[in-house]
Coordinates of C-alpha atoms in Angstrom, one line a residue:
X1 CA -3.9 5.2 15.6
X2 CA -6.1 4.8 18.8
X3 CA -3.9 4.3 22.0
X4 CA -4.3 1.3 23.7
X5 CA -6.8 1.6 26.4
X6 CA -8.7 3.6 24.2
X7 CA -8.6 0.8 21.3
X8 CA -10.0 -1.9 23.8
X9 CA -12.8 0.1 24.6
X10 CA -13.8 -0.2 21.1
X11 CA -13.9 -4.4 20.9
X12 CA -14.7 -6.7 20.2
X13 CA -16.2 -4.3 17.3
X14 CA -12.7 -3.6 15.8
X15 CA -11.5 -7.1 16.9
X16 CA -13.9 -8.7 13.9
X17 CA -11.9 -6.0 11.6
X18 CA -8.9 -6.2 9.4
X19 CA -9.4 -2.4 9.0
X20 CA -7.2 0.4 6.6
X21 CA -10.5 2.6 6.2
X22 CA -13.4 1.9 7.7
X23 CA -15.7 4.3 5.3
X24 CA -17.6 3.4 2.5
X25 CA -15.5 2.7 -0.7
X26 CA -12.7 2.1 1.1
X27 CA -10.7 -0.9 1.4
X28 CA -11.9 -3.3 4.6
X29 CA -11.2 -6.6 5.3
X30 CA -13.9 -8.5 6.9
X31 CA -13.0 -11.1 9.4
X32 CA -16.4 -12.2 10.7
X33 CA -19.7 -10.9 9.7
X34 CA -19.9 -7.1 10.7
X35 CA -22.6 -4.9 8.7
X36 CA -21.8 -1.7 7.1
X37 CA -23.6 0.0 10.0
X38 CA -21.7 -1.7 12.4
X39 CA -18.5 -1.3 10.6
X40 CA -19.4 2.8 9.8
X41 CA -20.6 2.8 14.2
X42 CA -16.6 1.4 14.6
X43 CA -15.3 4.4 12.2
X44 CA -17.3 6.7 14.4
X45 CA -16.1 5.5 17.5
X46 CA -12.7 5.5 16.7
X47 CA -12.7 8.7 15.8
X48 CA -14.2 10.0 19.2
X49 CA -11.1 8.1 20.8
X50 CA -8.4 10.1 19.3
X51 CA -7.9 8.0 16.4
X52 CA -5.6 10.3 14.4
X53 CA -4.2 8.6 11.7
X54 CA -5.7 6.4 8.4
X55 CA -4.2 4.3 5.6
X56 CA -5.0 3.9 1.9
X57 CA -4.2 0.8 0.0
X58 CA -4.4 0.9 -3.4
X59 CA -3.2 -0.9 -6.7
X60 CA -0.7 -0.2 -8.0
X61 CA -1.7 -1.4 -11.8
X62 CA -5.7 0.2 -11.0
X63 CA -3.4 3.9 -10.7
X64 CA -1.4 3.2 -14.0
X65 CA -2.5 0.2 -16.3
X66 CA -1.0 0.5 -18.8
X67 CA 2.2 2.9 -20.6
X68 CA 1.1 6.9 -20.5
X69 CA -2.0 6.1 -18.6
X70 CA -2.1 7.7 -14.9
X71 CA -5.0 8.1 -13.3
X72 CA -4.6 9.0 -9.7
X73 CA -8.3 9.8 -8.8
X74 CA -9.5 6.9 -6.9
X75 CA -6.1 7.8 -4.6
X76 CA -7.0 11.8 -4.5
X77 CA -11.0 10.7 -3.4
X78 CA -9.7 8.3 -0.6
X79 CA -7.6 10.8 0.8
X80 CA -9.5 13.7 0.8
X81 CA -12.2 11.3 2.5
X82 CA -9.6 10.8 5.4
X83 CA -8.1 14.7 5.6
X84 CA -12.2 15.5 6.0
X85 CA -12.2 13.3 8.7
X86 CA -9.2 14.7 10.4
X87 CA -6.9 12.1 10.1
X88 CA -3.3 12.1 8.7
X89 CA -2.6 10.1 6.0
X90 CA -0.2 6.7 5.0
X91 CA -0.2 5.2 1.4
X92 CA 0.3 1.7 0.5
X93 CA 0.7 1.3 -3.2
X94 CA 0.4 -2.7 -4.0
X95 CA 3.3 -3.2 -6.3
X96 CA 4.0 -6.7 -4.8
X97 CA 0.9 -7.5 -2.6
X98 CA 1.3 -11.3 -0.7
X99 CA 0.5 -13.4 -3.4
X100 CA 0.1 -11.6 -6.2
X101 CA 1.8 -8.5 -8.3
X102 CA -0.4 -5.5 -8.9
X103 CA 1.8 -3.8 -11.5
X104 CA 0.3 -3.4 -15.1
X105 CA -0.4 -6.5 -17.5
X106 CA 2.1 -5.7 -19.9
X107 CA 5.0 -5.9 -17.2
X108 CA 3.6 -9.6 -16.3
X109 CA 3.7 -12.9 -17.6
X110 CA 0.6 -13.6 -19.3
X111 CA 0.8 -17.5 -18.6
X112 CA 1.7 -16.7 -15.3
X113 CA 0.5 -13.5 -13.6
X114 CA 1.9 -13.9 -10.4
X115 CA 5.3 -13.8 -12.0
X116 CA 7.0 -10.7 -14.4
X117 CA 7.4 -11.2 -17.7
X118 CA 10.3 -13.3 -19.2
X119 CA 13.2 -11.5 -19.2
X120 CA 12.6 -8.2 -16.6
X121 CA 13.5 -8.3 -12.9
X122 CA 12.4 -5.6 -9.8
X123 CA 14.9 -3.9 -10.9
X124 CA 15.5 -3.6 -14.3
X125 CA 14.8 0.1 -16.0
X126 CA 11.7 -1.3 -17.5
X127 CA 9.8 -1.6 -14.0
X128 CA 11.3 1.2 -11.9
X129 CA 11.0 3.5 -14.5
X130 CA 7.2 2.6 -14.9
X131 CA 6.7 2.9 -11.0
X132 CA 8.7 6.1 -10.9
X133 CA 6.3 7.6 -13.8
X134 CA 3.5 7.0 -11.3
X135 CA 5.6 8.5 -8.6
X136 CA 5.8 11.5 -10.1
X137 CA 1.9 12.0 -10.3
X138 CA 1.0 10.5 -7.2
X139 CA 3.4 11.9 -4.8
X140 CA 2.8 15.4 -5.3
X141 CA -1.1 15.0 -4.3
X142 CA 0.1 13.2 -1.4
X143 CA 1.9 15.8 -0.2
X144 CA -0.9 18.1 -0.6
X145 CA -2.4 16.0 1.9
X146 CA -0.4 15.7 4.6
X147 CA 0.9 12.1 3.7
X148 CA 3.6 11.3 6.2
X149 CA 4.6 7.8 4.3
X150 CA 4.0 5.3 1.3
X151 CA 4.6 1.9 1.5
X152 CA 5.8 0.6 -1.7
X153 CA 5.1 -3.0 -1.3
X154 CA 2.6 -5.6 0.9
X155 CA 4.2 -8.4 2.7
X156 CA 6.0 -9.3 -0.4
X157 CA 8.1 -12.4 1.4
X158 CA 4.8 -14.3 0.7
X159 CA 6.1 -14.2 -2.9
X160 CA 9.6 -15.4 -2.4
X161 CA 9.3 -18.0 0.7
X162 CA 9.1 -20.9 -2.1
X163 CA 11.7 -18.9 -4.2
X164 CA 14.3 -16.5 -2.9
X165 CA 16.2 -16.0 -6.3
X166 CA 14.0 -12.4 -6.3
X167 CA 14.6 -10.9 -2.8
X168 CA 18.1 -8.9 -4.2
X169 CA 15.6 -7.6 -7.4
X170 CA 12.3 -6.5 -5.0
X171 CA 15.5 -4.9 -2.9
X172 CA 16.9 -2.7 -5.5
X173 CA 13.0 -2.3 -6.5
X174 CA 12.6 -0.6 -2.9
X175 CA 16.0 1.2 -3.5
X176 CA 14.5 2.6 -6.7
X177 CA 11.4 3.8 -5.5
X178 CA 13.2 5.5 -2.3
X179 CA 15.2 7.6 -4.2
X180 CA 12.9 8.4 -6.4
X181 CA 10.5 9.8 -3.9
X182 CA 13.4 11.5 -2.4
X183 CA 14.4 13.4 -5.4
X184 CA 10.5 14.7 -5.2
X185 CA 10.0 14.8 -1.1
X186 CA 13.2 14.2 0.6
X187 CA 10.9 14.2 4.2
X188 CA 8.6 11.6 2.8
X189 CA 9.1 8.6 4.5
X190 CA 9.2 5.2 2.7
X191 CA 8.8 1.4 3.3
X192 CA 7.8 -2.2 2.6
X193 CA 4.7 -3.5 4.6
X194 CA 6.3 -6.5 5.8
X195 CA 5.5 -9.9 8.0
X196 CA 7.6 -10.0 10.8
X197 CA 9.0 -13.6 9.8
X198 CA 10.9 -11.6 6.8
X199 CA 11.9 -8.7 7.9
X200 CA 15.7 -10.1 8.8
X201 CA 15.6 -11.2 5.4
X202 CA 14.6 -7.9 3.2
X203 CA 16.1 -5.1 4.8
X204 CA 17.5 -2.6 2.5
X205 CA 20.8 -0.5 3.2
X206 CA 19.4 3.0 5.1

């Protein structure tokens, strides 16, 4: 995070940037045409400025594709990249991500991806337990490295605006995954990335 002062002093660099990490191999969203000079000049910068903390966003079904395969080293290289750099890390994990689901293929409908397969829900067994499997790898090297929260979700209203028979499911989902991380961190904090048009509408008990 770069206070705000300091963060306008960088534009309208950061401005053309949708940016988690700005570093090659890491995730960047371009919003007008910025070279990976420009966009590495921007990193620099930002850390000059006090820029202190960094996000990774990653797939959930790249991590675990598939039953008994975990492989959290693409997570462990992007975090390490940011501890080098000083900062202090956030996760998000793409379980639901906008407008699609990044969970493995088997839990999905193969005529429909963007949906689960017939017959499981959020929260049925099946899914959690999956997610929770993945948990139990990738929390522990997070909290080697300083993660401070994961995100188990991104902006997962965009799924459920034109169908809201889900939303009590991807709740119980969230519900799943907190307590799971709790039996394995209880100071780890956890969310949803969320729009701010849904939040009213997907807020879990605390």
């Amino acid at each position: 995070a770069v206070a705000g002062d300091e963060a306008g002093a960088l534009l309208p660099g950061l401005s053309a940037l949708l940016v988690d990490t700005v570093r090659d191999g890491a995730s960047v969203e371009f919003l007008s045409t910025v070279t990976a000079e420009d966009a590495a000049r921007y990193w620099t910068e930002a850390l000059a400025r006090g820029m202190d903390v960094g996000r990774v966003q990653i797939s959930g079904a790249a991590l675990a594709p598939s039953t008994g395969r975990i492989d959290v080293s693409p997570l462990v290289e992007e975090l390490d990249a940011l501890v080098a750099d000083g900062l202090t890390p956030m996760v998000l994990i793409e379980t639901l991500d906008s407008d699609s689901l990044e969970l493995p293929p088997d839990l999905l409908d193969p005529d429909d991806p963007i949906r689960l397969a017939p017959g499981l829900a959020f929260d049925d067994a099946t899914v959690t337990g999956r997610f929770a499997a993945l948990l139990d790898v990738a929390v522990p090297v997070m909290i080697e490295r300083g993660v401070f929260g994961v995100s188990v979700a991104n902006e997962p209203g965009t799924l459920f605006e034109r169908d809201t028979s889900g939303t009590d499911a991807v709740v119980g989902f969230l519900e799943a995954a907190r307590s799971h991380i709790r039996t394995l961190d209880p100071e780890l904090g956890v969310t949803m990335t969320m729009r701010d048009c849904c939040c009213s509408r997907w807020s879990a008990p605390p």
